[in-house]
Every structure is written in structure tokens, then in C-alpha cells.
Coordinates of C-alpha atoms in Angstrom, one line a residue:
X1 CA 1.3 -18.2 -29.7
X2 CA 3.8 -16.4 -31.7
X3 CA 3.2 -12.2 -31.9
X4 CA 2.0 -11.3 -35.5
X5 CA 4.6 -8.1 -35.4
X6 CA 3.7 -7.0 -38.7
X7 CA 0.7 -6.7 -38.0
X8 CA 1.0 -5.2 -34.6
X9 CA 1.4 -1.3 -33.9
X10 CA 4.2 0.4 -31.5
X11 CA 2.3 -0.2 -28.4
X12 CA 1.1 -3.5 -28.9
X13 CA 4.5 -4.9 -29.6
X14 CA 6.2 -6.9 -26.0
X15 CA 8.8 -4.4 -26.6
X16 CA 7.1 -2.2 -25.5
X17 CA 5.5 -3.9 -22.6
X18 CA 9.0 -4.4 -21.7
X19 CA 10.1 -0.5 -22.1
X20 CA 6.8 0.2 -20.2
X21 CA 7.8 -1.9 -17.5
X22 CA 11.1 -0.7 -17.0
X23 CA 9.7 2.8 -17.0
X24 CA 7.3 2.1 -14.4
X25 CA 10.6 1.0 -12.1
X26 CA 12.4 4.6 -12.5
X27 CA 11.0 6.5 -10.0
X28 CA 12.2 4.0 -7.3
X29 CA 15.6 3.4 -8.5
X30 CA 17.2 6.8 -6.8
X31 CA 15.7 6.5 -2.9
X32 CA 17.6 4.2 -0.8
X33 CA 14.5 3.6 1.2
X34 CA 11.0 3.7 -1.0
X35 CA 9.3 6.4 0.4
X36 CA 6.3 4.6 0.9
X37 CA 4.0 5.7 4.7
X38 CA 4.2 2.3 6.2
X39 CA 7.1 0.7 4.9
X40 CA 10.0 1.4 7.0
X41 CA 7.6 0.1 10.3
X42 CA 7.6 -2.8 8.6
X43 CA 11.2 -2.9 7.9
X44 CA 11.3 -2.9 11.7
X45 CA 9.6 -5.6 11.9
X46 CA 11.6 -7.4 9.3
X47 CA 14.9 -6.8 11.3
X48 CA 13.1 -8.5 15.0
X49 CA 12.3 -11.5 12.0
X50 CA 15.7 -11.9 11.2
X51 CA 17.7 -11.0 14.3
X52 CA 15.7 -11.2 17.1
X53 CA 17.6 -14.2 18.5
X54 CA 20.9 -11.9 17.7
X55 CA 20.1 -9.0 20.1
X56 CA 18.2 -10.4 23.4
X57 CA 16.8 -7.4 23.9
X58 CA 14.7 -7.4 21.1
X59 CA 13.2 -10.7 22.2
X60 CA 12.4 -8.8 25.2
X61 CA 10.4 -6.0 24.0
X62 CA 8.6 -7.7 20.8
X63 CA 7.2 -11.6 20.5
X64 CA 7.3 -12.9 17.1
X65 CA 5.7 -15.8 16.1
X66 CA 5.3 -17.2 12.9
X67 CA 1.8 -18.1 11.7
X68 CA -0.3 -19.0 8.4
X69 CA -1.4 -16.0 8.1
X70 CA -2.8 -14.0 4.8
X71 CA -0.2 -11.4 4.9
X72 CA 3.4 -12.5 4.3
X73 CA 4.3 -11.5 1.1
X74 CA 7.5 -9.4 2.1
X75 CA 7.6 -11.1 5.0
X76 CA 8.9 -14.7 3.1
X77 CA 10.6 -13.3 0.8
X78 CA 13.1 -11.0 2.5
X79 CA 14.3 -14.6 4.5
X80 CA 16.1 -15.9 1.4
X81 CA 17.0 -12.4 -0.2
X82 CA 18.3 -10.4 3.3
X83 CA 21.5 -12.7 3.7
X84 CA 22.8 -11.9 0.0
X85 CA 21.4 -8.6 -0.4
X86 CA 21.1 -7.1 3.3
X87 CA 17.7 -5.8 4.5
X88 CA 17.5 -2.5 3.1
X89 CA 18.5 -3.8 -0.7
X90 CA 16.1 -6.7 -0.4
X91 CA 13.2 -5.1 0.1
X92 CA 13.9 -2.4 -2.3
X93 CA 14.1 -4.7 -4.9
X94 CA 11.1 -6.5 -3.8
X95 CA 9.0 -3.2 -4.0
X96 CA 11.0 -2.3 -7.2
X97 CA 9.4 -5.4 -8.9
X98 CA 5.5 -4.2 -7.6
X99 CA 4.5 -1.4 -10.4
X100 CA 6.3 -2.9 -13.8
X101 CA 4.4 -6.2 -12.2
X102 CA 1.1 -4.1 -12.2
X103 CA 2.1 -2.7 -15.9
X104 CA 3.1 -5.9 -17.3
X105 CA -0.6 -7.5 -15.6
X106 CA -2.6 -4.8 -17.3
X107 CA -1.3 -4.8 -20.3
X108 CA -1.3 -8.7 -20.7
X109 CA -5.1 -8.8 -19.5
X110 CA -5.8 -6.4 -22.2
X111 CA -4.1 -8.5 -25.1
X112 CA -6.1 -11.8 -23.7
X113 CA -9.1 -9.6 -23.5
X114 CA -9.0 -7.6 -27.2
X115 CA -6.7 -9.8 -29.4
X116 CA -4.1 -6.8 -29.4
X117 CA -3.6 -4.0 -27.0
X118 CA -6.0 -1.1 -27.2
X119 CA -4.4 2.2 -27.4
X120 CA -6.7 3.3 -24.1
X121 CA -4.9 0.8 -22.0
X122 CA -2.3 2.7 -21.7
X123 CA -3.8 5.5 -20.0
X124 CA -4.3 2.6 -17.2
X125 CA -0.4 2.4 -16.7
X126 CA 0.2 5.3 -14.1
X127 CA -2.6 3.4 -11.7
X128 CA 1.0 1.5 -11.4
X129 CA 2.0 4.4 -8.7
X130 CA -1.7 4.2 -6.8
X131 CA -2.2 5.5 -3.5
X132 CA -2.7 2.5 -1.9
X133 CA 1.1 2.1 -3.1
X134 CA 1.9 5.5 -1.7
X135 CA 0.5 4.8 1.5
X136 CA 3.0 1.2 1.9
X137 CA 0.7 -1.1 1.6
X138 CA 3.6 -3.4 0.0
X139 CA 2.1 -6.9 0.6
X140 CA -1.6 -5.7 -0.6
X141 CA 0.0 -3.9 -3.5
X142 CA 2.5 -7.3 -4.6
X143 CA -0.4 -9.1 -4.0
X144 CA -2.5 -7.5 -6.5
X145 CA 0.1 -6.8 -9.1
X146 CA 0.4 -10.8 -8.8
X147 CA -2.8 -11.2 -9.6
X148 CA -3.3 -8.9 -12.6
X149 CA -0.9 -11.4 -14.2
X150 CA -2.6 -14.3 -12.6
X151 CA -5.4 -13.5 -14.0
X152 CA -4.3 -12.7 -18.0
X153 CA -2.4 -16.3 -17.5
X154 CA -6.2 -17.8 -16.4
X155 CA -7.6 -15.8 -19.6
X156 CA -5.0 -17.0 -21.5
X157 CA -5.3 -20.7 -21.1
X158 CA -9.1 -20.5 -21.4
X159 CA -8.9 -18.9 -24.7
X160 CA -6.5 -22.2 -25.9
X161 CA -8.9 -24.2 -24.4
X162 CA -6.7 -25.6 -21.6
X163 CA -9.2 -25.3 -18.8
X164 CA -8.4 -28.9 -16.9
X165 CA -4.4 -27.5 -17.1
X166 CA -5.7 -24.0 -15.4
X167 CA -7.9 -26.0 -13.2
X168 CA -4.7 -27.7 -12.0
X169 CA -2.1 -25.0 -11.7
X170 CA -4.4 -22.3 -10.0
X171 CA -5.1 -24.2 -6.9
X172 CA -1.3 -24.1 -5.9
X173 CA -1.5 -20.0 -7.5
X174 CA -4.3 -19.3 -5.1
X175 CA -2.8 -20.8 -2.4
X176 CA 0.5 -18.4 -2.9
X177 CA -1.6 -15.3 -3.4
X178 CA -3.4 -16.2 -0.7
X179 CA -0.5 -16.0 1.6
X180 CA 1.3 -13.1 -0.2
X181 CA -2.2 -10.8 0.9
X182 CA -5.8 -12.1 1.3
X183 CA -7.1 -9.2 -1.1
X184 CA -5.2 -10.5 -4.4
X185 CA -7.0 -13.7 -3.7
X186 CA -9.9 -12.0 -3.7
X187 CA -9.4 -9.9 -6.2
X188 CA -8.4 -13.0 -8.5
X189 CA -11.5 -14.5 -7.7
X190 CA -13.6 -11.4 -8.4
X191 CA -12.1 -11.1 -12.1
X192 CA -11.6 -15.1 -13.1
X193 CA -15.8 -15.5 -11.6
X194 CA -17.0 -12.2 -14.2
X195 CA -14.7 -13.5 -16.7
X196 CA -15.9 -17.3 -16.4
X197 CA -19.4 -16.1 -16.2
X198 CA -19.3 -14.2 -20.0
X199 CA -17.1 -17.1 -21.3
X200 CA -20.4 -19.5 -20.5
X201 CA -22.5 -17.3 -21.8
X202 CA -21.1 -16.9 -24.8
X203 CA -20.9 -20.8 -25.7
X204 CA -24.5 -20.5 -25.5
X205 CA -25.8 -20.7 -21.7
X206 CA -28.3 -18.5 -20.4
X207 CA -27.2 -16.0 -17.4
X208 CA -28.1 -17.6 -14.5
X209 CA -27.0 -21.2 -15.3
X210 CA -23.5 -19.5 -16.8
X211 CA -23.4 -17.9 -13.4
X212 CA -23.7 -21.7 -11.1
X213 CA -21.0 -23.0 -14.0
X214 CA -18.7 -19.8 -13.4
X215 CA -19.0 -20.4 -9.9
X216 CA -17.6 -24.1 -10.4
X217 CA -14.8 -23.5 -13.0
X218 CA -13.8 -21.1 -10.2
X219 CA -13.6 -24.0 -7.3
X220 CA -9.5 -24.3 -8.0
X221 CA -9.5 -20.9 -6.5
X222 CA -11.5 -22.1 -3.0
X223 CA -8.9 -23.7 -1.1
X224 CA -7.6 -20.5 0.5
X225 CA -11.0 -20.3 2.1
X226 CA -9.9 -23.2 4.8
X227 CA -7.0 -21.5 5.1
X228 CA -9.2 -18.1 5.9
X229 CA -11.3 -20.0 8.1
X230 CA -8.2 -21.8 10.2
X231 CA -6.5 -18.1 10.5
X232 CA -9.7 -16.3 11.9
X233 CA -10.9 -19.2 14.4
X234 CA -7.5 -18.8 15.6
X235 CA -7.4 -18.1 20.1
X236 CA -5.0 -15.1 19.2
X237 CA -6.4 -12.9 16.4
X238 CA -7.9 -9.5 17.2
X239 CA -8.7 -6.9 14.3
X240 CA -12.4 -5.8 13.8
X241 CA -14.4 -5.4 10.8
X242 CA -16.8 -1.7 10.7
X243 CA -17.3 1.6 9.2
X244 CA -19.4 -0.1 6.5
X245 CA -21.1 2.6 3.6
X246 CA -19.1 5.2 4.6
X247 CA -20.1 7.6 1.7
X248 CA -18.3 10.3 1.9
X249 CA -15.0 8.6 2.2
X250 CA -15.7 6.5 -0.7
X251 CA -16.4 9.1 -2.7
X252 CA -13.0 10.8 -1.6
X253 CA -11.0 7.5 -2.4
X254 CA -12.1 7.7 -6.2
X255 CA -11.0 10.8 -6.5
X256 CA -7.6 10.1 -4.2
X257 CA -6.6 7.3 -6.7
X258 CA -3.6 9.1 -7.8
X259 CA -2.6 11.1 -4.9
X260 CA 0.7 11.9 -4.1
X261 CA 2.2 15.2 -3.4
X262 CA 0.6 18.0 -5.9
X263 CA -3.0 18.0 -5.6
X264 CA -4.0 19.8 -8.7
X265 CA -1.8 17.8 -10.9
X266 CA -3.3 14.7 -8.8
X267 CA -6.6 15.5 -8.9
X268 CA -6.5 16.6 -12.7
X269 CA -4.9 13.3 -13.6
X270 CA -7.7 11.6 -12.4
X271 CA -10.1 13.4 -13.7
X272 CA -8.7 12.5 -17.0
X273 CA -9.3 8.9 -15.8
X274 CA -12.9 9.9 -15.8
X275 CA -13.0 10.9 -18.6
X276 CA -12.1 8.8 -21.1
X277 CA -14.1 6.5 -18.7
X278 CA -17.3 8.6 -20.0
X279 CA -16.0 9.2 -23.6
X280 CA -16.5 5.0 -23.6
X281 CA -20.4 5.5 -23.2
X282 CA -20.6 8.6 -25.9
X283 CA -17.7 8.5 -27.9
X284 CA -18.9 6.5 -30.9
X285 CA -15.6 5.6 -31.9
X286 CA -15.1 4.0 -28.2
X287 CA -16.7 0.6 -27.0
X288 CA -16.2 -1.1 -23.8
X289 CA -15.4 -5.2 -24.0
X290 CA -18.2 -7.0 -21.9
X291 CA -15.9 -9.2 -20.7
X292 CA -13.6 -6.4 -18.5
X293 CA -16.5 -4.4 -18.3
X294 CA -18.3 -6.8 -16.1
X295 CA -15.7 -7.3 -14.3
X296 CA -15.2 -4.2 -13.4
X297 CA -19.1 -3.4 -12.1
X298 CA -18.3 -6.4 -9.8
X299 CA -15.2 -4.6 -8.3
X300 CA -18.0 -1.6 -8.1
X301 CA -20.3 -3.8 -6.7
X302 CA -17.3 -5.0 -3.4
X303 CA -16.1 -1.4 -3.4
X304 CA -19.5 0.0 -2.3
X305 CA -19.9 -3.4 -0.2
X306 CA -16.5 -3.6 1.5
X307 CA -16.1 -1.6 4.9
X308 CA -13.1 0.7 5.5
X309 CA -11.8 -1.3 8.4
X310 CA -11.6 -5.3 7.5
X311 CA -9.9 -7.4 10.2
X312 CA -8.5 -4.3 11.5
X313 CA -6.9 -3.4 8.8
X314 CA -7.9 0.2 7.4
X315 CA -8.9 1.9 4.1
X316 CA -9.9 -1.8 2.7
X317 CA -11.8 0.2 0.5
X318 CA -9.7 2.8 -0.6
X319 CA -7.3 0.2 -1.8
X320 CA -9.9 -1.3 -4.6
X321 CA -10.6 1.9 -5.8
X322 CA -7.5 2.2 -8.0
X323 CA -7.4 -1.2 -8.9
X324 CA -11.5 -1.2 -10.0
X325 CA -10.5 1.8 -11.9
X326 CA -7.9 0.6 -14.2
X327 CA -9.6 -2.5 -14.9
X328 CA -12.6 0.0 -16.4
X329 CA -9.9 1.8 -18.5
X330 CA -8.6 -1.9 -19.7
X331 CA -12.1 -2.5 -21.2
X332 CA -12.6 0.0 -23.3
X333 CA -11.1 -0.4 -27.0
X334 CA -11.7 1.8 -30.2
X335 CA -14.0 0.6 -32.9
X336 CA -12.7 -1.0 -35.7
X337 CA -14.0 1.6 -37.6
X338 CA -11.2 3.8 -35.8
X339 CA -8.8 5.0 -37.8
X340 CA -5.2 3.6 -38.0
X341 CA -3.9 7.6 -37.1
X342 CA -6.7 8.0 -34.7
X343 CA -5.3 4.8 -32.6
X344 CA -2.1 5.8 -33.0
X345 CA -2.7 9.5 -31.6
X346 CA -5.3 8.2 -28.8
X347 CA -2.0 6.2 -28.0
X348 CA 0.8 8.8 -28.0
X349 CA -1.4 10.8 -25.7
X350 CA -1.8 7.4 -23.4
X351 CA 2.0 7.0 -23.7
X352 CA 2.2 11.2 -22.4
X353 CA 0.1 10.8 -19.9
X354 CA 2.3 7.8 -18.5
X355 CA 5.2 9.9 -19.1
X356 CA 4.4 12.5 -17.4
X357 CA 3.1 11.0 -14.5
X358 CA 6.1 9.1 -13.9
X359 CA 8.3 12.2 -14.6
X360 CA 6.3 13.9 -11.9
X361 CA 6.6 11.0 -9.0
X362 CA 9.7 10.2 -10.0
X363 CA 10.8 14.3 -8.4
X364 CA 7.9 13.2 -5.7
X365 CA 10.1 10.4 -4.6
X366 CA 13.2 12.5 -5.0
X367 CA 12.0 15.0 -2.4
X368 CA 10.7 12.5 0.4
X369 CA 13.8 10.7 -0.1
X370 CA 16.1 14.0 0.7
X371 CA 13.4 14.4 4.2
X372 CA 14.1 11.0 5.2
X373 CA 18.1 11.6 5.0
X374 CA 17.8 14.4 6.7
X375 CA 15.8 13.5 9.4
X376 CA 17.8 10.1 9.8
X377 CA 20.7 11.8 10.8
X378 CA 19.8 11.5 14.0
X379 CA 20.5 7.9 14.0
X380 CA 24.4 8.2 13.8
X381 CA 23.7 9.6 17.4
X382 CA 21.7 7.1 18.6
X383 CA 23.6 3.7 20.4
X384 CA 22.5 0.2 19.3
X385 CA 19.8 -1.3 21.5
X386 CA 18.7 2.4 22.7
X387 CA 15.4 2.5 24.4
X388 CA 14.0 4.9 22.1
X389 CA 10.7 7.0 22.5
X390 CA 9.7 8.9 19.3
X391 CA 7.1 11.8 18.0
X392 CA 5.9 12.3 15.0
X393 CA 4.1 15.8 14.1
X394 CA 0.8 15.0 12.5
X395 CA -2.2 17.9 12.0
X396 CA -5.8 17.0 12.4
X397 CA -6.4 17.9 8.7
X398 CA -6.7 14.6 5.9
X399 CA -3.8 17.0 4.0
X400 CA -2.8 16.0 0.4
X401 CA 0.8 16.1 1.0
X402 CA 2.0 13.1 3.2
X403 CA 5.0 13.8 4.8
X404 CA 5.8 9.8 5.1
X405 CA 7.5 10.2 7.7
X406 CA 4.9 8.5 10.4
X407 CA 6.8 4.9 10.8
X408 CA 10.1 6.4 10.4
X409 CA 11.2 5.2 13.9
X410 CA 11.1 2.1 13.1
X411 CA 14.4 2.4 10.6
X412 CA 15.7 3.3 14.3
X413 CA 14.8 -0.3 15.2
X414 CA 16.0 -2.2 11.5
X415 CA 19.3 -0.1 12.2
X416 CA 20.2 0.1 15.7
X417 CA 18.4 -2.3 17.1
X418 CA 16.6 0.3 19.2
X419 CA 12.9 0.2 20.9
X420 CA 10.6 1.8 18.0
X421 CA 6.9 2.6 19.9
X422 CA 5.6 2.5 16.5
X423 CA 5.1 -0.7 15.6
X424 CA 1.1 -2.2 15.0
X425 CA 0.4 -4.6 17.7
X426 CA -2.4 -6.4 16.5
X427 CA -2.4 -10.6 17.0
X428 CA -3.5 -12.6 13.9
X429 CA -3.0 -9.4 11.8
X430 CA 0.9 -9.4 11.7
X431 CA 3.5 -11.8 12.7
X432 CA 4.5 -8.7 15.5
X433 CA 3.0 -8.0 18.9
X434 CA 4.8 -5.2 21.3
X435 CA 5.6 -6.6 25.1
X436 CA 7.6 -4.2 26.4
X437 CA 5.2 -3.3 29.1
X438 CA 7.2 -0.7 31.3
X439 CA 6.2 1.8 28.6
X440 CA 2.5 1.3 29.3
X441 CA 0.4 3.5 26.6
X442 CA 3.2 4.5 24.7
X443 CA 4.2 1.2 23.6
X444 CA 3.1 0.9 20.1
X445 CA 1.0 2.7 16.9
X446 CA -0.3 5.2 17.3
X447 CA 1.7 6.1 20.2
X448 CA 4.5 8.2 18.1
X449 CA 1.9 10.9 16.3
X450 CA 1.5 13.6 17.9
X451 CA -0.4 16.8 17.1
X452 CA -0.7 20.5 18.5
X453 CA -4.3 19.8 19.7
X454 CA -6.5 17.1 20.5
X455 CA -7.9 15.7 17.4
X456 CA -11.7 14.7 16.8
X457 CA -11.8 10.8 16.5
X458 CA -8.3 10.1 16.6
X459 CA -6.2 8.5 19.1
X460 CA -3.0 10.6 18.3
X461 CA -2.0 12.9 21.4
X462 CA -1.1 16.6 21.9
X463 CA 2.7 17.0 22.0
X464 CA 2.5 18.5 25.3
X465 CA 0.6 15.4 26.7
X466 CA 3.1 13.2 25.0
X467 CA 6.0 14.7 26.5
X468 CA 5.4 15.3 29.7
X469 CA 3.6 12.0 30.0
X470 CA 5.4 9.3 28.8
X471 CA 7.2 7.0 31.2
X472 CA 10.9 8.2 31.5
X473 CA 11.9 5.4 33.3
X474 CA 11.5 2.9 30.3
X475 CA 13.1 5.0 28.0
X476 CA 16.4 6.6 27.3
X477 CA 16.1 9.2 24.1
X478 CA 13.3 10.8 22.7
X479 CA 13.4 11.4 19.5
X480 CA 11.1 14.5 17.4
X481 CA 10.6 14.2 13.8
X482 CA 8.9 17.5 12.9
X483 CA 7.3 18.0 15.8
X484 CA 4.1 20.6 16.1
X485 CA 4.8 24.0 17.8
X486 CA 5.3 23.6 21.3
X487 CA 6.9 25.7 24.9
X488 CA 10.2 24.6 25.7
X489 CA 10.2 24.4 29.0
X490 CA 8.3 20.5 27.9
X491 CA 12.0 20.0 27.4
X492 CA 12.4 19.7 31.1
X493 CA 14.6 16.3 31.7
X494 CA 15.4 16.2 28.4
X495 CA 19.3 16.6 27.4
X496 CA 20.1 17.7 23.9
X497 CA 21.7 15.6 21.9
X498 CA 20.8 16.8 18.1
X499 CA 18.7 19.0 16.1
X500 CA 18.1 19.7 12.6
X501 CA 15.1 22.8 12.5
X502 CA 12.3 21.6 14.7
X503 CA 13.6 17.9 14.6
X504 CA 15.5 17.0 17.6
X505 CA 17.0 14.0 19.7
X506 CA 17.0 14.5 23.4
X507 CA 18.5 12.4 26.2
X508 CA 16.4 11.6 29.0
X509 CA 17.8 12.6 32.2
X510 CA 16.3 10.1 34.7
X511 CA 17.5 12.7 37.8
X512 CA 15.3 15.0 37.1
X513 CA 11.4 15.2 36.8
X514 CA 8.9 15.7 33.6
X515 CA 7.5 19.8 33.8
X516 CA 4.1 19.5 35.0
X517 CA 1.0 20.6 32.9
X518 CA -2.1 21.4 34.2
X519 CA -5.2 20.2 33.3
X520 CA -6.1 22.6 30.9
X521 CA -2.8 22.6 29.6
X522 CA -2.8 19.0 29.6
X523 CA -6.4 18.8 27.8
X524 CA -6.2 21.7 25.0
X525 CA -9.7 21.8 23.6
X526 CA -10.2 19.8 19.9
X527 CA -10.5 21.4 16.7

């Protein structure tokens, strides 16, 4: 259908999809290495993929095994991209695609939805840098950006009528989105159902028999339930589901949707979220469409429903919350009775917001990016194929300010080929599992956090434990990344080989012993 520009205002032009877009790439383009949490350990991971049959040893201390699994996304994609563009390239230009993916989805649903972009969709753009994205959740987060746009296409063809051609085209769709990350699928299936549901209703069928036809113009997207069903019968999948209704961290992942380093600025941003949220049920000059509307109280609906740990994968919830809430913002639209200067200045303050949001993690992702340079110095002093041990200082307190530097290690592993003990080890959840069993309980995550105290209902260790515990023999270097306080004399059979403040590489002198703790020493009472 050909755009009416004319007709159109500024922000409902594709120009400036495409400028948004672009825009929502910028803070990524400077950091060599997105500074996302989990990303570089799967970057590890990545490298064992691709060269595991290059370096023996890596065969030796991590079995991969390729499976149909629903969590690939990066994984497939970096095999034809790594050999032209290297590792690190390739999958920074994978995550480089994810946000202007998410702004292009949202703003697309909201044409199909409205006619013509509402000026209040824009204040939905900076849900492009969520925490969920923050945290590295890189197949969850290209999953769902996929199916944002999945979704306006299954809009799009319903409003021409071609419902037997989307009936067609979205089995293969849910099948890829399905692979990329089981929670796009879901998600898909979550909007296209609401979406179906008014769509019958409004050609004249009552609610409940709209809902049974909603649920059968959905059936293209049910294949990816026999592949669910063949991946979780499988004899080597672990990963449990629990923590279900877990209110008070529900409550916190609203809030957290935005989270990134400042949390005033974060938590103010957010709260202008809220409320324009609340201005749609007061403001007479606001509305909300029924269509996304809907659709959104169903995401409510699996946000309260969903545990925190599914498959044992963590913070299943926390990742909908950002998603749920910029679907919200997508529904509402000003009355026609809005003025054309009222539109136009409801979107110049959307387009500010967006701004300054990006402004703001674009300096975010300058600053983690000059901690992981400076802490990956230590690498140009670390031989290829190292058996390396490291320890990550963590506190016991859910602070705003990530340092992202928990899965750094494993850049130790995509780059030197060295032993990272920070890898997950979960079968059935990634293609990964850790073998290397002369390391014993320091052989994978969470083995490399490592705290002042012991923590309350965590597994990380105290630093001193860690130290003096960990089995020299199997390992060559240890290496501290911002380590808690701790006495020196932990340092015993450990040969300096680098520091940078309180980050330091040590080599392990196998002549001598570890100092000895005692047990209260060894056990410091939890906070």
C-alpha cells in the first residue's frame, strides 16, 4: 500500500522509522564488545563452536553437541558470519541489528494497529535498550525484536484480507522464531491470539466463539509445540521450573524496565512510562486501541503467571516486563479531536525522551566499554590454552549499577583459547556442558563470583574460600577482576604476573601450598 505522505506528519513518515532505527543503533557502534552481562560467556562458547576441533584441548574440557534446541539464535548465525567477519565483529553486528529491529517492530505494529503512527508510540522507543537487553540476554532479546515485526507483518496481511497467505508463511516464521528463543514464539503467539480474538469480534462474533476461532487462525503458529515437546522429553535436559508469584520481585522488574547505570534517571524514566500509561485512562484527549490494549492485559495476565526460573533459565519474568510495557504505550492514540499542534508537541516530547535516553546509554556504554579494556589487559599476559581460574567481585546487595563484568573470563576463552570456569553447564538448556573434572566445584557458573562474605541464598563464595580452596593442580593462573577486600597472605602460591588497582593475574606456583584458613576464617558469618 503506497504511504499517503501528504497526508502523513514528521513522525509517521518511514523516514523517520528509518532515522529512528538508525538512532537506536548508536550507542553500540563505539564498544568493541557490547557491554551486555552475559554476552562475552557466550562468546566463549561461540569460540569452543567454531574451534573446538582446532585446539584439542578444548574438546577436552567442554562437550559440545549440537541439538534442536529453542535457543540458537546467535548461535546459527555467527557459523556463516564468523569466517568473513571474525567472532568478535559478527556478533557485534548481530546485537547491533537487535534494538533498531525492536524500533522498527513497534512502530510498524502501531501503523497496522491505528492507520498512522500515534505520536505516544514513540515514547515506547527507548524500551529498545531494556534490561533484559542490558543483562545479555541476546537470543531472548533477537527473538523478540523478531517477533514485534512478525507480528505487524501477521496484522498487516489480515487487514488486506490475505489470511490463507499468512496461514502459509507463519508456519515456516514460527518455526525460525521458535529456534532463534522459545519466548518470541510465545510472545508471537500471545499478540497474533488477542489480536485474532478482536478481529472476530468485530466481524460480528460473540466473545467466546471469537475466542475458539482465534484459537484456530492461530494453529500455523503450533508446530513449534512438537518441537517443545521433542526438546524436553529429551534423556539429557536438566533446568527446573520454580519461584512462581514471587511478588516482590515482580513488582521490582516493572520498575527495573529501564535500568542501566543511573538510578534516578532510570527510575524517573520509567515512571514517565507510567504515566502517560495513566493519562490513557483520564486524559480525555487519550484513548487506548482495543486491539493492543488486549493484548497487552494478556502479556499482564503471563507476567503475573510466569515463574522467575523456567527451564532453568532465570528472570523469565523480568524479561516480559519491558516488552508487556511497550506494547501498553503502542495502544494508546490521541482522539481525533486532538489537535494537529497538540500531536505534534505530544510527539516532539516522545522524540526527547528517545533522545535523551539514547544520549544517556550511549555514555553508559562508553564507560563499561573503557572497564572492559582495562581489565582485559591482562590477556596479553596470558598464553593460549592457559588453564585459567578466575574471580569476579560481586556484593550481596541487588545494586543498580552492574559492573558487567561477571562473564568476562570467558573473552579469556574466545581469545586465548584458555579454560574459562564461567561458563553455564546446563544439558538441554545450551549447546555447552563443562567436563573438565580435575577442577571439581570450580568448574563452571557460578564458580567465578566471589564476594567478601557469605551471601544469603546465593551460591557465590567468599574470596577467601575461593582462593585458598580451589584445586591448584588443575589450574595454572588465576585471574581477579575487581576482587572484594581481602588479606594478602591468600596470595600464598600465587606468583604475580599483572595488576591494574585491585585486579590482578597471578601464576600458580604448584611447589608450594594454598595458606590455610580456619574454620571461622573459612566460614565468615552472612550478611
Amino acid at each position: 500500500m503506497q504511504e499517503n505522505t501528504a497526508a502523513l506528519h514528521w513522525w509517521q513518515t518511514r523516514m523517520f522509522v528509518a532515522v529512528a532505527a538508525l538512532v537506536a543503533a548508536i550507542p553500540l557502534l563505539w564498544p568493541e564488545i557490547p557491554p551486555l552481562v552475559d554476552l562475552p560467556g557466550h562468546m566463549g562458547r561461540y569460540r569452543v563452536q567454531l574451534d573446538r576441533d582446532a585446539y584439542p584441548w578444548l574438546a577436552e574440557w567442554y562437550r559440545f553437541n549440537w541439538s534442536l534446541i529453542g535457543n540458537l539464535g546467535l548461535d546459527l548465525l555467527i557459523v556463516p558470519l564468523a569466517p568473513i567477519f571474525g567472532l568478535e565483529l559478527a556478533v557485534k553486528l548481530i546485537v547491533l541489528t537487535i534494538p533498531p529491529l525492536i524500533v522498527t517492530g513497534l512502530l510498524w505494529i502501531a501503523r497496522e494497529v491505528h492507520g498512522k503512527i500515534p505520536a505516544t508510540a514513540l515514547f515506547a522507543l527507548p524500551l529498545a535498550y531494556s534490561f533484559p537487553f542490558h543483562f545479555g540476554f541476546v537470543n531472548f532479546a533477537l527473538s523478540m525484536a523478531l517477533a514485534l515485526n512478525a507480528f505487524a507483518l501477521w496484522l498487516r496481511l489480515a487487514r488486506l484480507g490475505k489470511i490463507q497467505l499468512r496461514a502459509i508463511i507463519f508456519v515456516p516464521i514460527s518455526c525460525l522464531l521458535w529456534l532463534c528463543h522459545t519466548y518470541g514464539w510465545g510472545f508471537l503467539g500471545v499478540l497474533a491470539f488477542s489480536a485474532e480474538m478482536v478481529r472476530q469480534h468485530d466481524r460480528g462474533h460473540r466473545w467466546l466463539n471469537a475466542w475458539v476461532r482465534a484459537g484456530i487462525g492461530c494453529l500455523p503458529l503450533a508446530l513449534p509445540m512438537a518441537l517443545m515437546v521433542a526438546w524436553r522429553s529429551g534423556g539429557d535436559v536438566s533446568g527446573q521450573t520454580g519461584d512462581w508469584f514471587n511478588w516482590r520481585a515482580k513488582i521490582g522488574w516493572v520498575w527495573m524496565v529501564l535500568r542501566d547505570r543511573w538510578q534516578a534517571f532510570d527510575i524517573a524514566s520509567t515512571a514517565i512510562l507510567y504515566l502517560i500509561l495513566f493519562k490513557g485512562f483520564r486524559d480525555p484527549n487519550i484513548e487506548y486501541s482495543r486491539n493492543l490494549a488486549l493484548s497487552a492485559l494478556f502479556l499482564l495476565a503471563v507476567f503475573i503467571v510466569v515463574p522467575r526460573v523456567v527451564f532453568g533459565s532465570a528472570y523469565a519474568d523480568m524479561r516480559l516486563a519491558p516488552f508487556m510495557v511497550a506494547i501498553a504505550l503502542i495502544a494508546l492514540r490521541p482522539k481525533k479531536g486532538l489537535s494537529m499542534r497538540g500531536a505534534a508537541t505530544l510527539a516532539a516530547m516522545g522524540l526527547l525522551f528517545f533522545g535523551v535516553r539514547i544520549a544517556a546509554t550511549t555514555v553508559s556504554f562508553w564507560q563499561y566499554d573503557k572497564s572492559f579494556d582495562r581489565e582485559l589487559k591482562a590477556l596479553d599476559h596470558i598464553p593460549v590454552g592457559a588453564r585459567l581460574i578466575s574471580f569476579v567481585g560481586e556484593t550481596c546487595y541487588n545494586e543498580w549499577l552492574m559492573s558487567r563484568l561477571g562473564h568476562l573470563p570467558a573473552l579469556a576463552l574466545e581469545r586465548r583459547m584458555a579454560y574459562a570456569n564461567d561458563q553455564w553447564s546446563m544439558a538441554g538448556a545450551q549447546l555447552l556442558t563443562t567436563q573438565y573434572k580435575a577442577t571439581r566445584g570450580f568448574r563452571h557458573d557460578p564458580s567465578q563470583i566471589v564476594t567478601d562474605v557469605q551471601c544469603p541464598r546465593e551460591w557465590w563464595r567468599p574470596i577467601a574460600r575461593s582462593l585458598t580452596k580451589f584445586p591448584r593442580d588443575a589450574y595454572d593462573y588465576v585471574w581477579l577482576i575487581q576482587p572484594p577486600a581481602y588479606d594478602k597472605k591468600l596470595e600464598a602460591g600465587l606468583i604475580p604476573v599483572w595488576r591494574d588497582g585491585t585486579s590482578a593475574l597471578f601464576r600458580v606456583d604448584h611447589s608450594k601450598p594454598a595458606f590455610e584458613l580456619t574454620r571461622e576464617e573459612l566460614t565468615p558469618p552472612p550478611r
